[in-house]
Short mmCIF file of C-alpha atoms in Angstrom, two decimals:
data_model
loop_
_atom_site.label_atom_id
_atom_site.label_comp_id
_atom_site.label_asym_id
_atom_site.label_seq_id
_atom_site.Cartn_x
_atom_site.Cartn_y
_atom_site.Cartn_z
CA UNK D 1 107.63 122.76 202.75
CA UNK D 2 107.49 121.13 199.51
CA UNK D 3 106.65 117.76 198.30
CA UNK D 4 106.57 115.84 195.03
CA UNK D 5 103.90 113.59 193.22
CA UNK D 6 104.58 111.46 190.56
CA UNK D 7 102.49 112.07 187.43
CA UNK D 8 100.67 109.30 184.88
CA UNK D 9 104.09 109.64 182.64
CA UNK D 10 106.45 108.68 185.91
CA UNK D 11 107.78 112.24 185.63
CA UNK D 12 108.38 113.38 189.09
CA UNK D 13 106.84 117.39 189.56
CA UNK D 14 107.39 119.47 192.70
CA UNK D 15 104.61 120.96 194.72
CA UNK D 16 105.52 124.37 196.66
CA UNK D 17 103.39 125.46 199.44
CA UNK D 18 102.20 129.02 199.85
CA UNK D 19 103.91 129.85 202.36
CA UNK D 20 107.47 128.55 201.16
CA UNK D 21 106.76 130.26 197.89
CA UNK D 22 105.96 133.59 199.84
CA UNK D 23 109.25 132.98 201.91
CA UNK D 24 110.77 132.22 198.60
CA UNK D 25 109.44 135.94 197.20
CA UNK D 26 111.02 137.87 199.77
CA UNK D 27 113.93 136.52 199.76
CA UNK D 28 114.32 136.84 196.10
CA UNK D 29 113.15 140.32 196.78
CA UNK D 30 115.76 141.46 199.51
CA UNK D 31 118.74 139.53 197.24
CA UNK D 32 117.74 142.40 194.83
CA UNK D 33 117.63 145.06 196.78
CA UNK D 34 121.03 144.16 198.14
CA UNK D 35 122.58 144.08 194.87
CA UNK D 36 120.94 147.16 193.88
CA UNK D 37 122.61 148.85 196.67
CA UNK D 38 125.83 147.23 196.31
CA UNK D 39 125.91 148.09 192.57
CA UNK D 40 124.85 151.67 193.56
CA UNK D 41 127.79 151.52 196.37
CA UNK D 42 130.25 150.27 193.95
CA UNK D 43 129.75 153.01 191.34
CA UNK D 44 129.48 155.68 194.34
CA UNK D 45 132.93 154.31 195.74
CA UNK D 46 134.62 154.11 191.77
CA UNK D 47 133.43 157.62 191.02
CA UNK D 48 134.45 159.29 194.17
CA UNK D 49 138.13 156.66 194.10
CA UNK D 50 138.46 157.02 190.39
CA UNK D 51 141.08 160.41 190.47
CA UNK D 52 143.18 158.63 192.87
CA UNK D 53 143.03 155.19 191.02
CA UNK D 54 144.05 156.89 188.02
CA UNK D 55 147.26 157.56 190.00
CA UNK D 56 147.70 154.99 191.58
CA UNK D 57 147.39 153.12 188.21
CA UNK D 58 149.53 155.96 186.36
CA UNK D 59 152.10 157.60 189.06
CA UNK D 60 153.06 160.50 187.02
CA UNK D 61 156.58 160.03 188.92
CA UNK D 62 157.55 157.09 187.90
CA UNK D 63 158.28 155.73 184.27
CA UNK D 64 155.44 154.60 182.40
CA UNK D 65 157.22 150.61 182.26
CA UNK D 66 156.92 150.54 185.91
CA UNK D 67 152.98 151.71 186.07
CA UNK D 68 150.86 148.92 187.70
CA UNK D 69 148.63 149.28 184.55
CA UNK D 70 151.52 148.51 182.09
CA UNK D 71 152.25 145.91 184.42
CA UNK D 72 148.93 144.58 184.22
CA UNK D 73 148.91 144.73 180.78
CA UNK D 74 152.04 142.69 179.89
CA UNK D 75 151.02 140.05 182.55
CA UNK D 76 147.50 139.83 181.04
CA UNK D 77 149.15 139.84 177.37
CA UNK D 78 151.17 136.87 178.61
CA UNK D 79 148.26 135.36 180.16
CA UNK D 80 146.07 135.51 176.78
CA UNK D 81 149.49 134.18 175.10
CA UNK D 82 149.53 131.26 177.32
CA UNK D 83 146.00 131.11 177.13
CA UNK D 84 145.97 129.86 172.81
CA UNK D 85 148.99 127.93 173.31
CA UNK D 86 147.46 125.92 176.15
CA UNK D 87 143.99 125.58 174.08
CA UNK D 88 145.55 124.18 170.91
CA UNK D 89 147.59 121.70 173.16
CA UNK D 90 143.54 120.91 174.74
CA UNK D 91 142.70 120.88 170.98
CA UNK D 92 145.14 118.33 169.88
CA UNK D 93 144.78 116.49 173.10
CA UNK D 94 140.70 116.60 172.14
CA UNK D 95 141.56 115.44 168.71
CA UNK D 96 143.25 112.29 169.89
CA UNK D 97 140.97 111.46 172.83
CA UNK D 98 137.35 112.25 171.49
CA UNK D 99 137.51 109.74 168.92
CA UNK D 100 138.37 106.91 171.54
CA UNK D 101 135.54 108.61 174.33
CA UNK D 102 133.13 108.56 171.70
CA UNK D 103 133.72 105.32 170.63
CA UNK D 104 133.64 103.84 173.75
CA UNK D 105 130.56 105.82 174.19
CA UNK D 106 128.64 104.74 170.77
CA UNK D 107 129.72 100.94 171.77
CA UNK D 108 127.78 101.05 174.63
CA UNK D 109 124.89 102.98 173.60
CA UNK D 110 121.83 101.50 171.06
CA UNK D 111 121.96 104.73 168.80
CA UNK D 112 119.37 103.21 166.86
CA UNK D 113 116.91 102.92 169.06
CA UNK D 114 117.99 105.92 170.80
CA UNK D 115 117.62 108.20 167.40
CA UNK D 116 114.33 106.24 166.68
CA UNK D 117 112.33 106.72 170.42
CA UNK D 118 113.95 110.80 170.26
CA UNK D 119 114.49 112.19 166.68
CA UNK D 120 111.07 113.05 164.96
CA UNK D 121 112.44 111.80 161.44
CA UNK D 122 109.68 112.46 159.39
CA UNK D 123 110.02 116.46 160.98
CA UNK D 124 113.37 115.84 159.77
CA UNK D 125 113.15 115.13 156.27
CA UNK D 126 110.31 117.39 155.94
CA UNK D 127 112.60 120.18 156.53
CA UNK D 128 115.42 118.89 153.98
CA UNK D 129 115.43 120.39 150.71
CA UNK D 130 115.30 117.70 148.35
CA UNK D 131 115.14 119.26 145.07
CA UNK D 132 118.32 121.14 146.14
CA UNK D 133 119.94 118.12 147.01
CA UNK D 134 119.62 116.42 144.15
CA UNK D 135 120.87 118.83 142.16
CA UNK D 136 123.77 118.96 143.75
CA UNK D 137 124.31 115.41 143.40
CA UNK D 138 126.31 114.41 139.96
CA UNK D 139 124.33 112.08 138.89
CA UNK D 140 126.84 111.46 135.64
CA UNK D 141 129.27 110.70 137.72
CA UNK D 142 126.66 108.28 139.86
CA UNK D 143 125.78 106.67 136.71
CA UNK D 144 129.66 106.07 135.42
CA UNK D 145 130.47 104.15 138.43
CA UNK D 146 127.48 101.56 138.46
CA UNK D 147 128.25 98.77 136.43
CA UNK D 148 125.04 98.85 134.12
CA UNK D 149 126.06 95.62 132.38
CA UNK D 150 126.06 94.00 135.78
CA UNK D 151 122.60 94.90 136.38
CA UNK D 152 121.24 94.47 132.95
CA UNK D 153 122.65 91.02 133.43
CA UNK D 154 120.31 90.49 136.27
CA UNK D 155 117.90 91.50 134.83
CA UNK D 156 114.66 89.47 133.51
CA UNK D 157 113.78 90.72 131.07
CA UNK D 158 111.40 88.79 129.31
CA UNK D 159 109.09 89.78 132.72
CA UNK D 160 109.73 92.95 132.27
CA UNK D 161 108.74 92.77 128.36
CA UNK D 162 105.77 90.74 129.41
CA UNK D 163 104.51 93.32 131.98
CA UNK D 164 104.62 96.23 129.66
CA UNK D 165 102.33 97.79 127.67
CA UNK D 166 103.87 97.84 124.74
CA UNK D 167 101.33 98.57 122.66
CA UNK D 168 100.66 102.04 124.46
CA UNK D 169 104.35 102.49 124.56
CA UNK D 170 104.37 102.32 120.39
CA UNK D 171 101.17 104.26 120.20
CA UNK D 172 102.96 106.95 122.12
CA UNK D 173 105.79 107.20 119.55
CA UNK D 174 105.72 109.66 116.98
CA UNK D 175 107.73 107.59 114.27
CA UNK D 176 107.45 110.01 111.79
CA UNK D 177 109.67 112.45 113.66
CA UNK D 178 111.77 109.47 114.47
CA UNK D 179 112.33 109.10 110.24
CA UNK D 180 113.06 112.36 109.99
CA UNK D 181 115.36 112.41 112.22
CA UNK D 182 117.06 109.02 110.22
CA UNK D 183 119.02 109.26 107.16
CA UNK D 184 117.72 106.42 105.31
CA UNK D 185 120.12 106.97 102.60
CA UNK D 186 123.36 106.92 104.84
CA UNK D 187 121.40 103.31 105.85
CA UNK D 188 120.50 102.57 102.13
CA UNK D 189 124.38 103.35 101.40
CA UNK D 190 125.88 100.87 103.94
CA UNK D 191 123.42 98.25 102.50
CA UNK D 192 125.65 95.69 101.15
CA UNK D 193 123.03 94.73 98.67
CA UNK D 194 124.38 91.68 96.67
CA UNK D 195 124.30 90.29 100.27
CA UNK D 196 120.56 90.84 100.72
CA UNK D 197 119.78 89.09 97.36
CA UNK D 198 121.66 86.44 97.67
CA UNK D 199 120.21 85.54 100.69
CA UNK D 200 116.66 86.39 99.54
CA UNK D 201 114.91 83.28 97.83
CA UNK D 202 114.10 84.85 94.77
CA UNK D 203 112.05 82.03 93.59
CA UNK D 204 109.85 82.39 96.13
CA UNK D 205 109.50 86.16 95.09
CA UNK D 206 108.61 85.25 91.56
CA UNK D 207 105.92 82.80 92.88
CA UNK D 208 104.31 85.23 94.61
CA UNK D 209 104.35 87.91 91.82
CA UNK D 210 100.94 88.15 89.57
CA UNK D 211 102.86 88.01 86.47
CA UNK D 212 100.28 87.56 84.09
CA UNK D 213 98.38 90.39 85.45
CA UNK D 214 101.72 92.79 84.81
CA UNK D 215 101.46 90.85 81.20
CA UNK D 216 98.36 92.63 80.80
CA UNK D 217 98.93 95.99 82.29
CA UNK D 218 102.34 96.04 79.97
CA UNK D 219 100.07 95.37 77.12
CA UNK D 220 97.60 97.74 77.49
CA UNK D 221 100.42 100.34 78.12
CA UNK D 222 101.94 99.31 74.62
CA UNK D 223 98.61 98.77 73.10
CA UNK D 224 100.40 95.49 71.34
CA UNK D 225 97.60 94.50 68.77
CA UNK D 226 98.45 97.88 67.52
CA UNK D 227 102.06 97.14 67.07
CA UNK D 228 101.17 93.58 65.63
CA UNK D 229 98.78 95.15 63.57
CA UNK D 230 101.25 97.73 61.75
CA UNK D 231 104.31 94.74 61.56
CA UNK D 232 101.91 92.88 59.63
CA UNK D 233 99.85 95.53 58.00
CA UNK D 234 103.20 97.30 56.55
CA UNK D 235 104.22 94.31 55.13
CA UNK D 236 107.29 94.00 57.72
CA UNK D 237 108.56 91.05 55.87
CA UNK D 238 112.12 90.99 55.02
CA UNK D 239 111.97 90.86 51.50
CA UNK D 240 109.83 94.12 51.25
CA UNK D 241 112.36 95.66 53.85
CA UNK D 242 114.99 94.57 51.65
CA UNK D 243 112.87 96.08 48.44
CA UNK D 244 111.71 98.88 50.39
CA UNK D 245 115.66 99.83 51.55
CA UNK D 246 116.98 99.01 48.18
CA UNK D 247 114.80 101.59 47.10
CA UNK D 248 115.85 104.30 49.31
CA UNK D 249 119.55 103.65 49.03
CA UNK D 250 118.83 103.81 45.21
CA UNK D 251 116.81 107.10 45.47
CA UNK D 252 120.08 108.53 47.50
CA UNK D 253 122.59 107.59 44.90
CA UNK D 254 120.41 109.12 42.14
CA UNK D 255 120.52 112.22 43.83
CA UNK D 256 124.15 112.26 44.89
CA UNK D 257 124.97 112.12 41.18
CA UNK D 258 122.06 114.27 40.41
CA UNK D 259 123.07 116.63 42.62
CA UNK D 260 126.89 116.71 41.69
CA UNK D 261 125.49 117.10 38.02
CA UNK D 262 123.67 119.93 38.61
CA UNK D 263 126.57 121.63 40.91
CA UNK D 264 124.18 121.27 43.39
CA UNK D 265 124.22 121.05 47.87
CA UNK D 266 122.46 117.82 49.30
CA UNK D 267 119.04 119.22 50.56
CA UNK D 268 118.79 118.70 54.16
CA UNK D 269 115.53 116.68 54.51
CA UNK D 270 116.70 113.97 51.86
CA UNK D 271 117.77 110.61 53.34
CA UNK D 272 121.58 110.89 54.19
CA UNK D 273 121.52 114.67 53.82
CA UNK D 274 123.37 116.94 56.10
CA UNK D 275 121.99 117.88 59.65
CA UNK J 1 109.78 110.59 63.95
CA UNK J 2 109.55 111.84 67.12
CA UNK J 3 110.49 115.26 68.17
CA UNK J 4 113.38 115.56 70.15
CA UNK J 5 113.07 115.24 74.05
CA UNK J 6 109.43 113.65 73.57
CA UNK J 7 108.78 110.12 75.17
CA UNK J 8 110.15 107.39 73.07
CA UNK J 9 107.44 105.37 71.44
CA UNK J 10 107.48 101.69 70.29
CA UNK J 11 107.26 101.12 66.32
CA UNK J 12 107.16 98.33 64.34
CA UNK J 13 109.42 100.56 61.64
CA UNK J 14 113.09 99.24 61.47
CA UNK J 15 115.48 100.83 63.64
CA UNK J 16 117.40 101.60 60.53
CA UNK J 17 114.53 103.10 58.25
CA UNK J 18 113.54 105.33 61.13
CA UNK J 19 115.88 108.39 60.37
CA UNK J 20 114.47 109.13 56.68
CA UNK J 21 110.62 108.50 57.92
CA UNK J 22 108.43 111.64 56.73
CA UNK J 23 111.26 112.79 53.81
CA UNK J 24 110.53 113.32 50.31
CA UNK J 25 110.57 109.57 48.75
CA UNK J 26 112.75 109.49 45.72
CA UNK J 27 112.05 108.39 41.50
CA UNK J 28 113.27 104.59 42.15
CA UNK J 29 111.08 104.19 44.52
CA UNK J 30 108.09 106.04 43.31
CA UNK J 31 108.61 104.58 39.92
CA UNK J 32 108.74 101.12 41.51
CA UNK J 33 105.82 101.84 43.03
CA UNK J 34 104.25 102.82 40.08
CA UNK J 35 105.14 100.51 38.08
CA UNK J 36 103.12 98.17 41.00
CA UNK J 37 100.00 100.10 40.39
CA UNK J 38 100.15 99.72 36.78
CA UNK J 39 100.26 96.03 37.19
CA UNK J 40 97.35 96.42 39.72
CA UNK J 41 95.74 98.02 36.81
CA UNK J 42 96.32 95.68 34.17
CA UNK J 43 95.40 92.69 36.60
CA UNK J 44 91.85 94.76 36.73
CA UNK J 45 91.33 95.11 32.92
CA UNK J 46 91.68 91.36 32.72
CA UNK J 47 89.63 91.02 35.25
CA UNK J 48 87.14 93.27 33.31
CA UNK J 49 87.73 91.76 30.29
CA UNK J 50 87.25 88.09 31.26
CA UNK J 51 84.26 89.12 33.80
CA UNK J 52 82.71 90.97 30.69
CA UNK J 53 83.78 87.64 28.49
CA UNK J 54 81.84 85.37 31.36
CA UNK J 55 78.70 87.53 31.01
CA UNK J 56 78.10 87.08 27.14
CA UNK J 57 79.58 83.21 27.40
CA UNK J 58 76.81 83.45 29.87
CA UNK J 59 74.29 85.46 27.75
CA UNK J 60 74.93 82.84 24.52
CA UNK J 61 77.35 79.89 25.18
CA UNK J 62 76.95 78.58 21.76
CA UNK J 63 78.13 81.36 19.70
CA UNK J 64 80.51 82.47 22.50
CA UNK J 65 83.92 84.43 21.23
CA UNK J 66 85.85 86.27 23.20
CA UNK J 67 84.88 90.05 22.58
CA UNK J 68 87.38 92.08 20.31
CA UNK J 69 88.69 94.51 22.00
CA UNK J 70 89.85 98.00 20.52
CA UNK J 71 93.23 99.40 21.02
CA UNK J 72 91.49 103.15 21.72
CA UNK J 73 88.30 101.65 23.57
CA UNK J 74 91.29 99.40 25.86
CA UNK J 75 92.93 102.72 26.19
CA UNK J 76 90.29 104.95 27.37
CA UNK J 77 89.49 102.24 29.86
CA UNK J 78 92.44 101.43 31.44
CA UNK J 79 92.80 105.32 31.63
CA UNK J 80 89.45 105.38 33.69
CA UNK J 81 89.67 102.50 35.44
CA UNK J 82 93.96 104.04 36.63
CA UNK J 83 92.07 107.49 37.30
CA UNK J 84 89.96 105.65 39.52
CA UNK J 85 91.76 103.25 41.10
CA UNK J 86 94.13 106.12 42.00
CA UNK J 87 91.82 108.60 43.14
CA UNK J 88 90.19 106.61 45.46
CA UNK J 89 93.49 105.09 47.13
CA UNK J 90 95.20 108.69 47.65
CA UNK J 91 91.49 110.04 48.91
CA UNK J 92 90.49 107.16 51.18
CA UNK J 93 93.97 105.30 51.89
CA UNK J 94 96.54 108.24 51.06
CA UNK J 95 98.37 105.49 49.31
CA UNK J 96 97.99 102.47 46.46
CA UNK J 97 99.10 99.40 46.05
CA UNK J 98 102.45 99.92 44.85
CA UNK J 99 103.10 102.86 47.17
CA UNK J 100 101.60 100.71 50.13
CA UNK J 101 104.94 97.84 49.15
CA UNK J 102 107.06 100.75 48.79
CA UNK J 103 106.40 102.28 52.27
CA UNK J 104 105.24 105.75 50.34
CA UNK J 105 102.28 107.55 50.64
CA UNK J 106 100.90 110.86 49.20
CA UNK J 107 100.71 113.67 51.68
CA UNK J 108 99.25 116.99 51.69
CA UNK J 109 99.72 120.01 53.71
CA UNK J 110 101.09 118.82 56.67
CA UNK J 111 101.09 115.27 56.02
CA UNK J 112 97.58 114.74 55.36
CA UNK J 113 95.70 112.87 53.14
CA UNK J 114 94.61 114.81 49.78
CA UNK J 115 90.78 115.80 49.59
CA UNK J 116 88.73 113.99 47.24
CA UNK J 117 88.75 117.30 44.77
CA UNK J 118 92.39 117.27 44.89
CA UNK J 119 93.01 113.26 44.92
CA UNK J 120 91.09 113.00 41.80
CA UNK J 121 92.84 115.82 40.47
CA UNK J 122 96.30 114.51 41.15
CA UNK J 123 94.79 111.15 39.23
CA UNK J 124 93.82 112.66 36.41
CA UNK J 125 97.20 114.25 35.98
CA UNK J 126 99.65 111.35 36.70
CA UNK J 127 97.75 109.04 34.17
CA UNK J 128 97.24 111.44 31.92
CA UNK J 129 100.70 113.22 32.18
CA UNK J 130 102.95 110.29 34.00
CA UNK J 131 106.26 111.78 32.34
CA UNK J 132 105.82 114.56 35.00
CA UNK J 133 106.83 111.75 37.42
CA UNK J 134 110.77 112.47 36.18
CA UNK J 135 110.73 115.78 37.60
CA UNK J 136 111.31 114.96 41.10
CA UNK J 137 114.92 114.04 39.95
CA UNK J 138 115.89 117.27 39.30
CA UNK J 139 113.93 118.53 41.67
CA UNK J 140 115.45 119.53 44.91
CA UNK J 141 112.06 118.50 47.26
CA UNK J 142 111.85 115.54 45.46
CA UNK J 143 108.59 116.66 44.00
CA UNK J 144 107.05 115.90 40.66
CA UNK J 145 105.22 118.10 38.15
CA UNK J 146 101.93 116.94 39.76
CA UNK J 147 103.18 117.63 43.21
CA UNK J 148 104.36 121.26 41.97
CA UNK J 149 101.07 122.07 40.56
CA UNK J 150 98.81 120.17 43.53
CA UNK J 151 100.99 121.38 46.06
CA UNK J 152 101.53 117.83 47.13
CA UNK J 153 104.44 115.53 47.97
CA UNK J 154 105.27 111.85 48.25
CA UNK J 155 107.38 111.26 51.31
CA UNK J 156 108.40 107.76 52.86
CA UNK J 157 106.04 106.54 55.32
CA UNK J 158 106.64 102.59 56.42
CA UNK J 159 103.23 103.17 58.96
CA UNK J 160 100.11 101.72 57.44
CA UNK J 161 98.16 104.12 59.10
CA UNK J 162 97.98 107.13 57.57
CA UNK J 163 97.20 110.78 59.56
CA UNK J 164 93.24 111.64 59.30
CA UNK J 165 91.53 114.16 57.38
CA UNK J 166 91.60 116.18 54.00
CA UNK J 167 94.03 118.93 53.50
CA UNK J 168 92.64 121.82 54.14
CA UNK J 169 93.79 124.01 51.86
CA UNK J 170 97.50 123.97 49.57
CA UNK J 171 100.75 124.68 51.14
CA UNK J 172 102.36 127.97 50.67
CA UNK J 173 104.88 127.73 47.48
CA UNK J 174 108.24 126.18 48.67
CA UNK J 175 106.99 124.87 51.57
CA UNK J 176 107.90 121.01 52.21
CA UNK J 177 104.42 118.95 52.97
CA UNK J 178 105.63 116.17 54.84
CA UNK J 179 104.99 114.51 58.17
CA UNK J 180 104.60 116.30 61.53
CA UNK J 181 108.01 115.72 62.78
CA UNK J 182 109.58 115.54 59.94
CA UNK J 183 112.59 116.59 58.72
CA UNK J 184 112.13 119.52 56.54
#
């Protein structure tokens, strides 16, 4: 009536004859008529029986402890009562067998290959929200418990240096916001200065420095043939500063007496007069 | 010298001699100085007189004597030759000799030099009037008869340069011509 070919991938498909599946139709066909008429018999039989299942359920005589249906009841409350208890005890006894089944399952089964020839990974991770996952993760907390100086230590770092551009790095920096950020004279105040110059090699400094041409700009700021020119044009020697303050001390002293003489204040813009 | 609050300047003047730079200089000095310029004076009528003496030794060697000389004639020339010799140092230098030593100088308004109108005037009258000199004693601004009258003043200046220009016209009465800066 039927038989079976095996296909290219050595899965094994029935064939059913026409006949068979005809034969297969009507039975399928009188099954539901029968239950169609049994389920119409059954509510026929319950509607016409239901008054007198109702008593016999609830005899109005007797007291309502003794009805079958309270009966019923407290046997079928018991039942469900028995029914947790003896699921948590299947619960605990799951808890303490599944672990061993399944690892006397996993031992003998290559999940890896199984998970790789079955599970379409890449459908997988497709559907996993990354972005959500990671930001989930604490990453602070990730961070805290690597040992960074562990790595760092491992690290190469002149092959790193020597592989970056750091030239495009630095052009990329904006220094100036960098200095503003800075408090150069928080730095400038820590500066332990007699330090610095006592290490620097001074002489060197002065060897480099153009000293005559500061000469020159210092004398052209003083204009120092001028000065040269009054000291010896004003007759700067000290014998005429001597003659010159003799004379002013002895112009003072005539008019102090002068002055007290003629009953008279020291003018203010006389030598030694008052402010 | 210099105002207060304005850049300090280098000067050759003495620290010391700076305060009273620009004030009224007083009759020691000025006579001092004075008495300078008449020795300048005297030095030039000998200089005259044996320049003059050259000329006729020149002129006739063999009867060569020194020319006689006139106490009037010596007078009126050493008169002319002081009116000049001052005139033309207060007008061109605003100082002479003798005030140059002294670290004095004649000033006009403002601390100018005099004008030639007024220079010459202020000649005339000191060599022909030098007593007025004495005045500035008494005088509380220091200033002689010829300064009263010429509106002038003689104030301590230890700069050899002297501020540019003629004074352009007289000070008000009472007002003290000195320096710019000055204390007055």
């Amino acid at each position: 009536m039927a038989d079976a070919r095996t296909s290219p991938g050595s899965r094994v498909v029935p064939r059913v004859s026409p006949d068979a599946q005809r034969a297969l139709d009507v039975t399928l066909g009188l099954a539901g008529m029968t239950v169609g008429a049994a389920v119409v018999a059954v509510r026929t039989a319950h509607r016409v029986t239901a008054p007198v299942t109702r008593l016999l359920w609830r005899p109005p005589l007797l007291p309502r402890s003794l009805h079958p249906a309270t009966i019923l009841e407290e046997a079928a409350r018991t039942g469900r009562a028995e029914q947790v208890a003896l699921r948590r005890r299947f619960e605990v006894l799951l808890d303490a067998w599944a672990p061993v089944l399944v690892e006397a399952v996993v031992e003998r089964i290559d999940l890896t290959r199984l998970v790789r020839e079955h599970v379409d990974l890449d459908a997988l991770v497709a559907s996993v929200d990354l972005d959500a996952a990671v930001a989930r993760v604490d990453l602070d907390a990730a961070v805290a418990r690597v040992d960074l100086d562990a790595i760092a230590a491992t690290l190469d770092v002149d092959a790193v240096v020597a592989r970056a551009d750091l030239d495009a790095a630095v052009a990329r920096v904006d220094i100036e916001a960098i200095l503003d950020r800075v408090d150069l004279d928080a730095i400038a105040a820590t500066l332990d200065v007699d330090a610095v110059v006592a290490r620097a090699d001074l002489d060197r400094v002065i060897a480099r420095i153009d000293i005559v041409r500061i000469v020159e700009e210092v004398l052209d700021a003083i204009d120092l043939p001028a000065i040269i020119r009054d000291s010896t044009g004003s007759m700067a020697s000290e014998t005429v500063r001597g003659v010159r303050m003799t004379g002013v001390s002895a112009d003072d002293a005539l008019s102090r007496v002068v002055d007290r003489a003629l009953f008279r204040r020291r003018h203010p813009e006389r030598p030694g007069g008052p402010a | 010298m210099t105002g207060e609050g304005a850049a300090p300047e280098l000067s050759s003047i003495p620290r010391e001699a700076r305060r009273f730079q620009g004030t009224p200089a007083g009759i020691v000095t000025r006579f001092v100085a004075n008495s300078i310029d008449a020795l300048v004076v005297a030095v030039v009528l000998c200089t005259m007189y044996l320049g003059y003496s050259a000329i006729i030794f020149m002129l006739d060697p063999r009867t060569f004597e020194f020319p006689a000389v006139t106490f009037l004639a010596s007078l009126t020339v050493a008169l002319v030759v002081a009116t000049l010799y001052l005139w033309l140092a207060w007008w061109l230098l605003g100082r002479s000799y003798g005030a140059h030593v002294m670290g004095i100088r004649v000033a006009g308004r403002r601390g100018r030099k005099l004008g030639p109108l007024r220079a010459l005037a202020r000649a005339w009258f000191c060599v022909f009037f030098p007593i007025g000199l004495f005045w500035c004693v008494v005088s509380p601004h220091r200033r002689s008869v010829q300064d009263v009258v010429l509106f002038t003043s003689v104030v301590y200046d230890w700069r050899p340069r002297t501020p540019a220009g003629p004074d352009p016209q007289p000070p008000a009465v009472g007002e003290s011509p000195g320096m710019p800066g000055a204390a007055s």
